[in-house]
XYZ file of N, CA and C in Angstrom:
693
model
N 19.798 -9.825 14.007
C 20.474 -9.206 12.861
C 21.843 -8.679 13.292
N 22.834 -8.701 12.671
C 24.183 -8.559 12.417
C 24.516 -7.439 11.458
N 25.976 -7.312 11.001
C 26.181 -6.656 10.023
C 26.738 -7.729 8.642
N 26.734 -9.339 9.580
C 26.331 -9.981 8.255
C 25.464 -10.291 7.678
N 24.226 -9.965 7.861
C 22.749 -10.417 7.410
C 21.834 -9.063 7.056
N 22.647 -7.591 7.703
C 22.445 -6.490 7.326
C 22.195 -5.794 5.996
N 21.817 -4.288 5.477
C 22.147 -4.163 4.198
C 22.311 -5.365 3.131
N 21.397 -5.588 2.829
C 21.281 -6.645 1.880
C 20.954 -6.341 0.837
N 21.010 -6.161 -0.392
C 20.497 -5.921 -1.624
C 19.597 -7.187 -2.154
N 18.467 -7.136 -3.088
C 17.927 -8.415 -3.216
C 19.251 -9.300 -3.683
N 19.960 -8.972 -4.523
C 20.717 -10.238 -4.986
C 21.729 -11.195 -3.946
N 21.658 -10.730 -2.855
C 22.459 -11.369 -1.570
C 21.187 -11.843 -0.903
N 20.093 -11.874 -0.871
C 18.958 -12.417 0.070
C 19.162 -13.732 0.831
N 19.734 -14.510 -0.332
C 20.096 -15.987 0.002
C 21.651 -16.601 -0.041
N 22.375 -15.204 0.016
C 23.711 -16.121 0.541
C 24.232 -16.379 1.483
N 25.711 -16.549 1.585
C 25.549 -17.225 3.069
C 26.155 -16.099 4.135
N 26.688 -15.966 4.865
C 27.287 -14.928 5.719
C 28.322 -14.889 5.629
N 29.055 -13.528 4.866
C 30.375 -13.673 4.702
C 31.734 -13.697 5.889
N 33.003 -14.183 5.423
C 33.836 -14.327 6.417
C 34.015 -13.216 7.113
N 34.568 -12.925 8.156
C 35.201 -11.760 8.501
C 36.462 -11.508 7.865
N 36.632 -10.285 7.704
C 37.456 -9.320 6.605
C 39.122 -9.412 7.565
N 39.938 -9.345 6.658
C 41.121 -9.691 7.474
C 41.767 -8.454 7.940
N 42.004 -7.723 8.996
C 42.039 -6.890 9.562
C 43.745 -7.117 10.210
N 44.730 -6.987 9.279
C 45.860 -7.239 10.216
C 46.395 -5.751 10.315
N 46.764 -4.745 11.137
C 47.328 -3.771 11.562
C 48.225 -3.668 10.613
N 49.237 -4.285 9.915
C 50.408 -4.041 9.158
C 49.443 -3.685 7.500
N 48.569 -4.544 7.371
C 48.254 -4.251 5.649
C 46.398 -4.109 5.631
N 46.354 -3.394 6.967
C 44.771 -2.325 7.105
C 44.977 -0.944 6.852
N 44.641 -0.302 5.910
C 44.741 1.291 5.887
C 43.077 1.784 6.608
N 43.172 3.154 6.966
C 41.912 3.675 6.959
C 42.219 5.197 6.048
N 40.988 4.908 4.967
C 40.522 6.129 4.175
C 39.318 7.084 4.253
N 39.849 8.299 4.470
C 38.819 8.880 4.980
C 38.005 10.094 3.619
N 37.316 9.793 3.345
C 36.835 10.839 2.122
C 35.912 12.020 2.159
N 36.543 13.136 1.685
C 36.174 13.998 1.265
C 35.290 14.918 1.860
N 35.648 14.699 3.778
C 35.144 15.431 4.595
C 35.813 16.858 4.391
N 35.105 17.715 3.945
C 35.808 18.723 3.559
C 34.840 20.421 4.336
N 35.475 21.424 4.109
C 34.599 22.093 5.112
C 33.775 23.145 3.687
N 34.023 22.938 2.724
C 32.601 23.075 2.060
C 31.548 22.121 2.234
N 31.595 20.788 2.711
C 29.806 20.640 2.735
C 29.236 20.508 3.924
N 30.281 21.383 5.115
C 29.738 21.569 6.508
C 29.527 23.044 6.996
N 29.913 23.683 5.612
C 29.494 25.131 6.438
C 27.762 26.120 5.769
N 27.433 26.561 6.005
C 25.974 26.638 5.799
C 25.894 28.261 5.890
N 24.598 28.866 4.912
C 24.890 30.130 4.755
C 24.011 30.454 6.026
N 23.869 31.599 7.119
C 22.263 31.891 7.403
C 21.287 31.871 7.153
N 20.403 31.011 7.505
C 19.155 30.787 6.742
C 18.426 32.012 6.748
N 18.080 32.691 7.438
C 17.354 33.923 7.336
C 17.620 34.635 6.374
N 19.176 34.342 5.671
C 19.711 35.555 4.406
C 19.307 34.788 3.292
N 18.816 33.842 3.098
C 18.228 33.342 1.806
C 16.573 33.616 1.647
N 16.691 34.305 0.265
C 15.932 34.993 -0.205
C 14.585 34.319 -0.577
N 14.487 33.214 -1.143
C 12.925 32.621 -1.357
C 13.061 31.446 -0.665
N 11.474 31.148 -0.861
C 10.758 30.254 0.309
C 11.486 28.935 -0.220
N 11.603 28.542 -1.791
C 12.280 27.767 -2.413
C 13.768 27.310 -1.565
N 14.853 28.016 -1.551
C 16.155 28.268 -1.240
C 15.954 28.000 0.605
N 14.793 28.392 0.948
C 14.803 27.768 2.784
C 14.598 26.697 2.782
N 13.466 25.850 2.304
C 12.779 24.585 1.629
C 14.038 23.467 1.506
N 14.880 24.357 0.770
C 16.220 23.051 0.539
C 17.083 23.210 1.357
N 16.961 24.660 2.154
C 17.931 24.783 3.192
C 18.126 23.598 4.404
N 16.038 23.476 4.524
C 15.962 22.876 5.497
C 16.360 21.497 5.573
N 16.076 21.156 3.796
C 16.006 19.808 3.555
C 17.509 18.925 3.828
N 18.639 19.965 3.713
C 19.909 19.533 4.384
C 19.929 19.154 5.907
N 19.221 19.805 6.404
C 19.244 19.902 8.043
C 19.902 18.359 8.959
N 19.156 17.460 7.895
C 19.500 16.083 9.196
C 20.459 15.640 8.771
N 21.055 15.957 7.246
C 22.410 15.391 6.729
C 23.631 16.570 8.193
N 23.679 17.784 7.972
C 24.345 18.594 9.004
C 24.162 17.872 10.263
N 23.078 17.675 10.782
C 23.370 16.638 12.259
C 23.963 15.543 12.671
N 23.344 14.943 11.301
C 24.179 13.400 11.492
C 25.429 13.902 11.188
N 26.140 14.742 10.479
C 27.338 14.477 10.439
C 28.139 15.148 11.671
N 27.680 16.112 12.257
C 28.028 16.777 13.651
C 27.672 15.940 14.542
N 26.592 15.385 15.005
C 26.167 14.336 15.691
C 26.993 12.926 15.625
N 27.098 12.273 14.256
C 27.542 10.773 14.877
C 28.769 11.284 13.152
N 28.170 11.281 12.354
C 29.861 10.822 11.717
C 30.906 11.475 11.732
N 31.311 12.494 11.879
C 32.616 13.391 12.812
C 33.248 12.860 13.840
N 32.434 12.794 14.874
C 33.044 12.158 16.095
C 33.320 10.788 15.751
N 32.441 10.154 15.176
C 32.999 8.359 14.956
C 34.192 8.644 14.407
N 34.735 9.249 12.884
C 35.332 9.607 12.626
C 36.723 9.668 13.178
N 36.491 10.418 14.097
C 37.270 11.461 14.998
C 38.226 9.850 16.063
N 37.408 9.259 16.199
C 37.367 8.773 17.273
C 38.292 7.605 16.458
N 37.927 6.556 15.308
C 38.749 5.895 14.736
C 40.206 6.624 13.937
N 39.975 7.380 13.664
C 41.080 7.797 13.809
C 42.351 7.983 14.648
N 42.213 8.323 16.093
C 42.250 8.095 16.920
C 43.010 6.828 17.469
N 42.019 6.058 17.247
C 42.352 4.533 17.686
C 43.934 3.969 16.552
N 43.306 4.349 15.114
C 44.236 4.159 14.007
C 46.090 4.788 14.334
N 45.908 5.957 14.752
C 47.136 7.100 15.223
C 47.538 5.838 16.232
N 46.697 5.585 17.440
C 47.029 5.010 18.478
C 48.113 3.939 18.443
N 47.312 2.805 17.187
C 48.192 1.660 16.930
C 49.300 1.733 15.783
N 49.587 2.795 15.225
C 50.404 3.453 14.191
C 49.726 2.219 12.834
N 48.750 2.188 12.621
C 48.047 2.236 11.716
C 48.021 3.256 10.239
N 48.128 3.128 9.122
C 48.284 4.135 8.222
C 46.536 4.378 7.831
N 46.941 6.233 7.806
C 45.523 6.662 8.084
C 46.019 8.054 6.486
N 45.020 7.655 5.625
C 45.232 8.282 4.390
C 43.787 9.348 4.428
N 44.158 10.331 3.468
C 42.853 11.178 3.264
C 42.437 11.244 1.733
N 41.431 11.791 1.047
C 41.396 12.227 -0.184
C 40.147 13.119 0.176
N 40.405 13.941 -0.936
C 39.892 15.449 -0.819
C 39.448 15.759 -2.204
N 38.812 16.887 -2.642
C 38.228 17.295 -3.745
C 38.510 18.218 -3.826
N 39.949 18.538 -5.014
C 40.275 19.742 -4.898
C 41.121 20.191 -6.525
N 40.983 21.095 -7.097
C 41.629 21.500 -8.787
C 42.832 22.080 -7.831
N 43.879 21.717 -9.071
C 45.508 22.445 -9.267
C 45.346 23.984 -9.774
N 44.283 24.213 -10.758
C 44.343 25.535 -10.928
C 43.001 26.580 -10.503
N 43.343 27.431 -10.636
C 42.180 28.506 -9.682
C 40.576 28.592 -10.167
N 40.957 28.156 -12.004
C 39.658 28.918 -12.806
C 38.937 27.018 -12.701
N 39.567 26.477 -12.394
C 39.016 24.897 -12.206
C 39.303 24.319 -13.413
N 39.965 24.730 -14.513
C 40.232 23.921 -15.930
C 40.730 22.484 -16.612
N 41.237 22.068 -14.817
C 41.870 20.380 -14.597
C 40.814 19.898 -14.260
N 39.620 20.145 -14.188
C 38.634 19.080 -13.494
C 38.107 18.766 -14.572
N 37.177 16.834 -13.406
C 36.553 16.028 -14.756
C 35.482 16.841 -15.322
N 34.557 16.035 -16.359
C 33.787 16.488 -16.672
C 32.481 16.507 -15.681
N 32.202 16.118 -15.028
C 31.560 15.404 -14.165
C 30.835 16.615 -12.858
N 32.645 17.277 -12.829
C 32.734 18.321 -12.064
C 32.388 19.998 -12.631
N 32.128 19.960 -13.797
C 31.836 20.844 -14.314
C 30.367 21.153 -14.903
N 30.090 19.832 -15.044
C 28.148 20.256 -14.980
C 27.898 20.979 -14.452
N 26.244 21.288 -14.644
C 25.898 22.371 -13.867
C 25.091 21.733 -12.439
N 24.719 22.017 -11.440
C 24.009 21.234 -10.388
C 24.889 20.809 -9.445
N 24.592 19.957 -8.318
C 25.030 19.823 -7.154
C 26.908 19.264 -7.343
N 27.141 19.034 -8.217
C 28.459 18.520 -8.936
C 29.148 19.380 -9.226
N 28.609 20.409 -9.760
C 29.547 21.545 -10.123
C 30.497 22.108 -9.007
N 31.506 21.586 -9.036
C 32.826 22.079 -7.227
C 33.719 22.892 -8.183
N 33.857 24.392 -8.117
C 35.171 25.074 -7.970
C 35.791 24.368 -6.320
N 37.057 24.056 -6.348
C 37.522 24.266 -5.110
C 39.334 24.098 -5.367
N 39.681 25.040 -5.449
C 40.939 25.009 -5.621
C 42.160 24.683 -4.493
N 42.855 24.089 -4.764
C 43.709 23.113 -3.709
C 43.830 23.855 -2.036
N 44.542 24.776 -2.474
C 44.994 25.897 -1.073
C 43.811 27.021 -0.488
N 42.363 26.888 -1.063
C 41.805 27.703 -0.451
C 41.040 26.660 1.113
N 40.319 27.701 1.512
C 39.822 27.043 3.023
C 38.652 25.597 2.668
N 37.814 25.975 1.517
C 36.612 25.512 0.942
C 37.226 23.904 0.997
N 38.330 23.744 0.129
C 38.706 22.323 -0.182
C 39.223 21.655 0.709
N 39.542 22.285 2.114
C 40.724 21.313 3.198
C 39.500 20.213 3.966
N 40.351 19.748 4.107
C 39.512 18.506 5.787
C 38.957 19.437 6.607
N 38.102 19.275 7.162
C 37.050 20.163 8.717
C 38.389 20.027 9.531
N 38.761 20.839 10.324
C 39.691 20.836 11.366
C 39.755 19.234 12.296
N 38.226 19.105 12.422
C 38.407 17.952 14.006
C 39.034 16.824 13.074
N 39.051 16.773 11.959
C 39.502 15.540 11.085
C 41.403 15.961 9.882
N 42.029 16.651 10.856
C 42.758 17.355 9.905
C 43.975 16.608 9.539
N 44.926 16.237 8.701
C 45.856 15.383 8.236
C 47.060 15.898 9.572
N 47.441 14.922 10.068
C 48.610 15.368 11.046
C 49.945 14.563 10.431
N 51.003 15.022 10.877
C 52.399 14.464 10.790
C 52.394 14.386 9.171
N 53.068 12.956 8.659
C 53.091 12.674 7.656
C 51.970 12.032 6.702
N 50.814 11.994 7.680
C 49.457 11.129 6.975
C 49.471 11.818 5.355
N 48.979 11.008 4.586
C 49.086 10.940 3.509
C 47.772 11.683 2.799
N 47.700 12.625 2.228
C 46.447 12.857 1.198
C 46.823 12.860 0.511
N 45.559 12.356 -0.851
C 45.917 12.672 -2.325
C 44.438 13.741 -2.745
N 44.827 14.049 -3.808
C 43.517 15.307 -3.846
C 42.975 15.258 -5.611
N 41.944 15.167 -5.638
C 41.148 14.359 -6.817
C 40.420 15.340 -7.469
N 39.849 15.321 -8.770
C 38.881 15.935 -9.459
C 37.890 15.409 -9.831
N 38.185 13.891 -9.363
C 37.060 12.394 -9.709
C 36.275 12.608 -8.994
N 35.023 11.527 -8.520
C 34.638 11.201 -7.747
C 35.494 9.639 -6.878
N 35.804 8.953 -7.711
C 36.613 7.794 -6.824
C 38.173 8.233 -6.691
N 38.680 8.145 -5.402
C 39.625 8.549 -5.106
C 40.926 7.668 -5.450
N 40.668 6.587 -6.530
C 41.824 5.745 -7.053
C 42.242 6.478 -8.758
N 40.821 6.593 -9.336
C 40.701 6.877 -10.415
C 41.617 8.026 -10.899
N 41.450 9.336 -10.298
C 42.109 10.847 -10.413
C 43.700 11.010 -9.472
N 44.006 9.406 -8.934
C 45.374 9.926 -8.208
C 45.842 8.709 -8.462
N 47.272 8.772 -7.822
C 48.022 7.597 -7.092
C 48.025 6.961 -6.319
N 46.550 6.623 -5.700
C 46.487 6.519 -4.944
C 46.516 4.750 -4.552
N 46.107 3.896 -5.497
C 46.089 2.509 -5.717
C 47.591 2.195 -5.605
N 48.429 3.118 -6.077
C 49.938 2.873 -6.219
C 50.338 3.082 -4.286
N 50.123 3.872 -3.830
C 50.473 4.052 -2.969
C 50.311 2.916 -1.981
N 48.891 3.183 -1.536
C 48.495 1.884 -0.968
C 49.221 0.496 -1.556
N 49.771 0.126 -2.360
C 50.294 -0.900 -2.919
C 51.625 -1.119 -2.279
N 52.531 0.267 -2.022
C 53.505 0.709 -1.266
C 53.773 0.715 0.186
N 52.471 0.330 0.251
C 52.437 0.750 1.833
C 52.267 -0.752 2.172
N 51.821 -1.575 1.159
C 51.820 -2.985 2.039
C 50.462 -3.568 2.046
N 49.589 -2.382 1.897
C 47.734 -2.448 2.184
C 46.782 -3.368 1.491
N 46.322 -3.843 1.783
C 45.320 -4.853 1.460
C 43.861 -4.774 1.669
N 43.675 -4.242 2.766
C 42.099 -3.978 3.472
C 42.161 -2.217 3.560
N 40.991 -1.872 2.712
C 40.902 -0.259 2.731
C 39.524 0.349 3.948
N 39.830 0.138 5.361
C 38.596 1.404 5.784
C 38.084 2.296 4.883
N 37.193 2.506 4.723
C 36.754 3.788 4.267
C 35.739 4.163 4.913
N 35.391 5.420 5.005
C 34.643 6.302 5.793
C 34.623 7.756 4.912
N 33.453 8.235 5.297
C 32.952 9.735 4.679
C 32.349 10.313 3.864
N 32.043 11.217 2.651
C 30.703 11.490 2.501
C 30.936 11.452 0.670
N 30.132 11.261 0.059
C 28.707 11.175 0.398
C 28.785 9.361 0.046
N 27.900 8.818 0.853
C 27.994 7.351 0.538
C 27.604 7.311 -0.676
N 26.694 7.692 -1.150
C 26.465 7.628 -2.647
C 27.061 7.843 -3.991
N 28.053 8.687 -3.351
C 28.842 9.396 -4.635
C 30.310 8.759 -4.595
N 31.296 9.660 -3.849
C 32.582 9.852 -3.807
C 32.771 8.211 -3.117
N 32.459 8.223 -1.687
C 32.475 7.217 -1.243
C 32.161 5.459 -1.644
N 31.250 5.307 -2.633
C 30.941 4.326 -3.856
C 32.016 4.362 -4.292
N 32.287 5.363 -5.114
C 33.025 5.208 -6.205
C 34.316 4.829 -6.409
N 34.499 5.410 -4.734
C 35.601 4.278 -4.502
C 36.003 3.258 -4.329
N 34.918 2.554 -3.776
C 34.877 1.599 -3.336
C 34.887 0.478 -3.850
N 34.026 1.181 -5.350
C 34.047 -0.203 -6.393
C 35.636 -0.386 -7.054
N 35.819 1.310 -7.010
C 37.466 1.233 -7.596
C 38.202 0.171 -6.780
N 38.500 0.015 -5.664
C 39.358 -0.524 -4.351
C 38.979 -1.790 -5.123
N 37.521 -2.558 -4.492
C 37.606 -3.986 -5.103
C 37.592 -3.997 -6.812
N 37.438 -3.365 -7.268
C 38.020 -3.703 -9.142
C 39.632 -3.793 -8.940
N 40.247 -3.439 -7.897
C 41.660 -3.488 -7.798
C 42.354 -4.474 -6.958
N 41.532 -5.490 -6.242
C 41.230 -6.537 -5.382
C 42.024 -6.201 -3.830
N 41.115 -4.794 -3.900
C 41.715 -4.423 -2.416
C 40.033 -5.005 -1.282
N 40.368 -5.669 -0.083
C 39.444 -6.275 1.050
C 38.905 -4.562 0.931
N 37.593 -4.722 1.113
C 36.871 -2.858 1.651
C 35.858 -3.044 2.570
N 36.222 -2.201 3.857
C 35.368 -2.544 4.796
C 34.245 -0.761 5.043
N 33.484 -0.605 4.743
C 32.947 0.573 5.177
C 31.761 0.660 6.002
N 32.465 1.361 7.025
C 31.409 2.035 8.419
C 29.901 2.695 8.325
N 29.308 2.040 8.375
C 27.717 2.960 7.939
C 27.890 4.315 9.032
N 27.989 3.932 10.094
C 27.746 5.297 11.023
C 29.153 6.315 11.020
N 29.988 5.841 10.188
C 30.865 6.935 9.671
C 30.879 7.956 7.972
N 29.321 7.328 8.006
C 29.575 7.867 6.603
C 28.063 8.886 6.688
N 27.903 9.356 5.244
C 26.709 10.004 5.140
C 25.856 10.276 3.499
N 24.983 10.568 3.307
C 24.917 10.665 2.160
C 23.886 11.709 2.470
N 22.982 13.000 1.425
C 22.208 13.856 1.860
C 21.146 13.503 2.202
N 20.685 12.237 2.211
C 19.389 11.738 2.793
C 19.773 10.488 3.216
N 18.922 10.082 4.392
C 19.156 8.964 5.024
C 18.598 7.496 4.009
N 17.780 7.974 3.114
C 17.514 6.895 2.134
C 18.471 6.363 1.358
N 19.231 7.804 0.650
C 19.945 7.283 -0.538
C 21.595 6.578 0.451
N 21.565 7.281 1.608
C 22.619 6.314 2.134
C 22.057 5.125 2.516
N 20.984 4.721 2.985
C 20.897 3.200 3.236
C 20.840 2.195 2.275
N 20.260 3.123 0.929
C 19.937 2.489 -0.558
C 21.182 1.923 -0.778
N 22.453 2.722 -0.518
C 23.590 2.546 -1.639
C 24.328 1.535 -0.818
N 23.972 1.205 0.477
C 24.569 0.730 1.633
C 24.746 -0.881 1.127
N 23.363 -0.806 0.556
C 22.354 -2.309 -0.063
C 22.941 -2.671 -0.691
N 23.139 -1.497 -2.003
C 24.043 -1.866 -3.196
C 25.322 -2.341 -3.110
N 26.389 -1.622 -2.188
C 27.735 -2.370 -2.693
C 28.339 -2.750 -1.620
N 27.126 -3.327 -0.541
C 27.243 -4.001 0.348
C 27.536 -5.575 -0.091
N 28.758 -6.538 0.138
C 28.792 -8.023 -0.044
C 29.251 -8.157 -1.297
N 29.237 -7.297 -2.420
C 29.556 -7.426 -3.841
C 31.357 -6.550 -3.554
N 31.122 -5.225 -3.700
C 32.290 -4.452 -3.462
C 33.023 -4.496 -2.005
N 32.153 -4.616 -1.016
C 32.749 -4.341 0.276
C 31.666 -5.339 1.473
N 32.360 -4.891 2.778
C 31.460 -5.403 3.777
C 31.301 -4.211 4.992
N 29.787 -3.930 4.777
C 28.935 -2.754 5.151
C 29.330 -3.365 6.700
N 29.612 -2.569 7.816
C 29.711 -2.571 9.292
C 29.776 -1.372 9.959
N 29.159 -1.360 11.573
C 29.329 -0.407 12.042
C 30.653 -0.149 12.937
N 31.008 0.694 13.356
C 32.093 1.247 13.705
C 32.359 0.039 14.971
N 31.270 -0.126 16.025
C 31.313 -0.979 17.036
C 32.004 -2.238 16.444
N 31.339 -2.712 15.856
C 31.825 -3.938 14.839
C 33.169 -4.054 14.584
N 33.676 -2.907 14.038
C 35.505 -3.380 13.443
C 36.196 -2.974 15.117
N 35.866 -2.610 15.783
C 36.335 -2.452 17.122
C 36.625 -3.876 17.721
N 35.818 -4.537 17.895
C 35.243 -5.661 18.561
C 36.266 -6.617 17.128
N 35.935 -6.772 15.922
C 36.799 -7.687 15.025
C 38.399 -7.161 15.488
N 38.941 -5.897 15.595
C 40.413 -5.202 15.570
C 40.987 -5.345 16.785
N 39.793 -5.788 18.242
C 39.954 -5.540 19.400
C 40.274 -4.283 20.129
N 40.258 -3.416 19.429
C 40.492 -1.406 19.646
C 40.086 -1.680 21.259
């Protein structure tokens, strides 16, 4: 097994193995989403009050590892490589223009795990430090979940020359999808890193992996575009 015969959804069972993705340094971006240090910082568990509220505390636990454990540092590390070869390395973030949140979608205002106050300039909405925008790298900052939809960001990339979108970061299910389908509805190449990404359970990230694996994009691990990029 490969990462062309990988993540398969039933409707790919029987096709054939797709090409390799064209990876030229001049019109490869890498996008990194919505690693932000609200969904890495965690209250004390001991200060939460019912057995309920520990229960789900805990139930985060392996999403917090894996992302301290392997998708940060992968992260960290392609990035890295990207800076190295002056590669354009973009961010998008989840963040309202005004304080009371009154620019956000609807989406963002439900009630439940969706509901984000996070207003542009506070600490809640920035990148985690080990992943932080340097020099002139580019962010755009969204109220969507797909990071084409709520910015300029399709324009930009268009500007820049880009053709093939890296993407990497959280949640594979949500933000990270949603872009993704945006990118290819816009006939941008999308290559996304399984071990750079995450979703709150290791199911619904492998589930979604299935899904817009070969249709929207081509699911690979980090080793993989190394070895295709020669890094």
């Amino acid at each position: 097994m490969n990462w062309k015969t990988e993540n398969r959804s039933f409707y790919y069972a029987l096709a054939p193995e797709p090409d390799d993705p064209m990876l030229d340094t001049a019109t490869t971006a890498l996008l990194i989403i919505d690693v932000q240090n609200t969904y890495l910082e965690r209250p004390n568990r001991a200060s939460l009050a019912s057995e309920a509220e520990r229960a789900h505390f805990d139930g985060w636990t392996p999403f917090h590892e894996r992302m301290h454990g392997t998708v940060i540092p992968n992260i960290a590390e392609l990035l890295g490589l990207f800076r190295a070869k002056g590669m354009e390395r973009l961010f998008a973030r989840i963040a309202c223009r005004t304080q009371d949140g009154r620019d956000r979608s609807l989406s963002q205002k439900k009630p439940g795990f969706n509901n984000l106050l996070l207003p542009k300039n506070e600490h809640a909405s920035q990148i985690v430090p080990e992943l932080a925008p340097q020099g002139d790298e580019i962010t755009v900052i969204k109220t969507t979940d797909s990071a084409l939809t709520g910015t300029n960001l399709r324009l930009i990339l268009a500007n820049l020359g880009i053709r093939t979108v890296i993407c990497v970061g959280i949640f594979t299910d949500q933000c990270v999808s949603s872009t993704v389908r945006s990118l290819a509805d816009e006939s941008f190449d999308v290559v996304v890193l399984e071990d750079c990404c995450a979703a709150a359970t290791d199911d619904l990230h492998e589930r979604e992996l299935a899904i817009i694996n070969m249709i929207y994009c081509n699911v690979m691990a980090l080793a993989d575009l190394k070895s295709l990029m020669k890094f």
